[in-house]
Coordinates of C-alpha atoms in Angstrom, one line a residue:
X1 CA 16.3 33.6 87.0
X2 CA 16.5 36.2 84.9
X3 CA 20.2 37.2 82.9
X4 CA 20.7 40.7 80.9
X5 CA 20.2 41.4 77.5
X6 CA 24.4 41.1 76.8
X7 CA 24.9 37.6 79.0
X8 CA 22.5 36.1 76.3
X9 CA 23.8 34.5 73.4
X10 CA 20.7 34.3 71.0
X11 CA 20.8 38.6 71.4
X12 CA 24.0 38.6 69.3
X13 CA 23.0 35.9 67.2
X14 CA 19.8 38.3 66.4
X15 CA 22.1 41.2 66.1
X16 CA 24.3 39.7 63.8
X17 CA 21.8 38.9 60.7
X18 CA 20.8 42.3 60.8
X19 CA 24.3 43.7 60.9
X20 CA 25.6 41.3 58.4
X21 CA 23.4 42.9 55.4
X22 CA 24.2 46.5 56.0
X23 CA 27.9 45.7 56.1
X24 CA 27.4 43.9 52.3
X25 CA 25.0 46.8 51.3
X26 CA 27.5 49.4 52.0
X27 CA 30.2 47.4 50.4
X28 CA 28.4 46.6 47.6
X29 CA 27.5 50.3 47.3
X30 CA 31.1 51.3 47.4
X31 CA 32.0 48.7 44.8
X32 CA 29.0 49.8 42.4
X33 CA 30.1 53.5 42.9
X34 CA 33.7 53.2 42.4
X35 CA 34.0 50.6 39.1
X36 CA 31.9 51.6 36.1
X37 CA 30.0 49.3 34.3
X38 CA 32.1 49.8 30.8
X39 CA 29.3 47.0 29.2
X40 CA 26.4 49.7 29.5
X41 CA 26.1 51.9 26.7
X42 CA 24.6 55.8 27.8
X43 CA 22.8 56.4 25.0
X44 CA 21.3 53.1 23.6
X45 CA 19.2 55.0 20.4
X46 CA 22.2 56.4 19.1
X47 CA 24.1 53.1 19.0
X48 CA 21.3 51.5 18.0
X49 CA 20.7 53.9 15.0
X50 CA 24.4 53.3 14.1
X51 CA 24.4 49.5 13.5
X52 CA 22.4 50.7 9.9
X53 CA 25.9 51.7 8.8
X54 CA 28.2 49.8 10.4
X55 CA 26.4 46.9 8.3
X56 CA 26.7 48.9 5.7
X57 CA 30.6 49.0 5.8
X58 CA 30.0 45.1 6.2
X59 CA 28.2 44.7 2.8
X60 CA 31.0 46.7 1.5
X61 CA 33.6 44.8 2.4
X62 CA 31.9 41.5 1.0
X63 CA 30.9 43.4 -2.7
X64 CA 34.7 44.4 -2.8
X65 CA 35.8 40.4 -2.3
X66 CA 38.2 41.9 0.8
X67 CA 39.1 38.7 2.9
X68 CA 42.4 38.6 5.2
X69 CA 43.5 35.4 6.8
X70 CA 45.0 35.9 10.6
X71 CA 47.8 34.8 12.9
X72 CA 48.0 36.5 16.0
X73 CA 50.5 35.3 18.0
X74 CA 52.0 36.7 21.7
X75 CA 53.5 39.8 20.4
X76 CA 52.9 39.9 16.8
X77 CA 49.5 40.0 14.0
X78 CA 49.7 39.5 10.6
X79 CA 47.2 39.6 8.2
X80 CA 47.4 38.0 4.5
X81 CA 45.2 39.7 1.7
X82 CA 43.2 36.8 0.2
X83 CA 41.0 37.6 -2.7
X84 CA 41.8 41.1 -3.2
X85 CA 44.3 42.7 -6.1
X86 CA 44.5 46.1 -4.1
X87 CA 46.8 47.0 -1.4
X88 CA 46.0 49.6 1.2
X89 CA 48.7 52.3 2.7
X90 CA 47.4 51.3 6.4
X91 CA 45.0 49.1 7.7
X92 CA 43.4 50.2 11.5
X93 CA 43.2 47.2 13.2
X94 CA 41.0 47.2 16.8
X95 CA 41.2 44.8 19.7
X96 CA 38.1 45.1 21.6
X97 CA 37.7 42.7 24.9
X98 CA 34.2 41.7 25.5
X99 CA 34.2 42.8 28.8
X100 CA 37.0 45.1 29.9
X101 CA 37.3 48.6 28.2
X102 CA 40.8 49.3 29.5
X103 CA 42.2 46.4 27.9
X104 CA 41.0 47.5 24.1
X105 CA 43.7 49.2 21.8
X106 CA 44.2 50.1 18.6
X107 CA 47.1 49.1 16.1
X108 CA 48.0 50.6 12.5
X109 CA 49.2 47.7 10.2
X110 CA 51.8 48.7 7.2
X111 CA 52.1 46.0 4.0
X112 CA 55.7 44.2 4.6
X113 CA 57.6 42.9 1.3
X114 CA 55.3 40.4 1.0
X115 CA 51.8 42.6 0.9
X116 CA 51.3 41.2 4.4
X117 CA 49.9 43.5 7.4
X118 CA 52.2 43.0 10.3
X119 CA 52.3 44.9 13.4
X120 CA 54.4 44.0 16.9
X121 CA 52.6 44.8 19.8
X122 CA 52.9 44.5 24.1
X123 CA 49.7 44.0 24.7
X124 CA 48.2 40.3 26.8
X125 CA 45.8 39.3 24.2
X126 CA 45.5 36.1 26.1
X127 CA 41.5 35.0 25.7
X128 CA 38.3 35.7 23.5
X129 CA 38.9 39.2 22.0
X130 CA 36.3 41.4 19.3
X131 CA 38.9 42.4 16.0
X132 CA 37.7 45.3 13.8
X133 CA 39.8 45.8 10.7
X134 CA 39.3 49.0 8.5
X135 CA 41.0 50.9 5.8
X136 CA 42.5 54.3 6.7
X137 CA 39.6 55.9 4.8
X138 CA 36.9 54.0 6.5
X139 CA 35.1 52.6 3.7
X140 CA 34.3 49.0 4.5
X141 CA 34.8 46.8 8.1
X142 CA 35.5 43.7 8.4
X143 CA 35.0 42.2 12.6
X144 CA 35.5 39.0 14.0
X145 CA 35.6 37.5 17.5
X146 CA 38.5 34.7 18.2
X147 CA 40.0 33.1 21.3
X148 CA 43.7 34.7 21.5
X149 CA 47.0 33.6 20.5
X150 CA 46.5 31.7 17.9
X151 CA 49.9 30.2 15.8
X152 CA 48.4 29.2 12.8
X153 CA 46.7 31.9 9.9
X154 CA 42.8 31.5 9.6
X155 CA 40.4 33.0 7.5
X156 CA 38.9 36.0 8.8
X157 CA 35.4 35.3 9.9
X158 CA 33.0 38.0 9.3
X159 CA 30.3 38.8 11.6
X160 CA 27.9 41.5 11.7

């Protein structure tokens, strides 16, 4: 006895493999085409030229003796000068996520009373987080990556 092609249930289970990969190619085509990758760098030999002097502001930093302690809580940083004499007008200080560009911002610390850098901000800094800390006139770096909040002031690992 012989049953048609639609009676049959092995015909959709054949159709349905084939069906089931171009419905996730096309949606992982949409996905790829509507989020870009923020990790990937365009032009790799320029940023790879630019780590020369990005150390360089590094070595800088250390020959000056600049070292901050940290405490970045909820809503609120503050650095403490340790080892330096000099103050600064404004210090930039970066947040840089290691994986989402839209979350990265930017804050300008003032010295309080005290010769401490404080700065209130809204950002969620919940998580492990890339801080760059320079001098308005860009003449040494200092970077670090911590886990976010933390309640307590640390020393201010560098890292190249």
């Amino acid at each position: 006895m012989t049953t048609r092609w639609y009676k049959e249930p092995w015909a959709y289970f054949v159709f349905f493999l084939p069906l089931t990969a171009v419905i996730a190619g096309i949606t992982t085509l949409i996905i790829a085409n509507t989020d870009a990758d923020t990790v990937v760098v365009d032009d790799y030999y320029k940023k790879g030229k630019s780590i020369n002097l990005e150390i360089s502001k590094i070595k800088e930093a250390q020959k000056l003796g600049i070292a901050f302690d940290m405490m970045v809580s909820e809503q609120e940083i503050v650095l403490k000068p340790t080892g330096i004499e000099k103050s600064f007008p404004v210090l930039n200080v970066s947040f840089y996520h290691p994986t989402l560009a839209d979350r990265d911002f930017s804050l300008k610390l003032t010295a309080d009373g005290n010769g401490w850098y404080r700065q209130t901000f809204d950002n969620d800094i919940t998580g492990k987080w890339r801080i760059q800390v320079l001098p308005f006139d860009q003449r040494w770096k200092l970077q670090t990556t911590v886990a976010l909040p933390q309640s307590e002031f640390r020393p201010f690992e560098l890292q190249y």
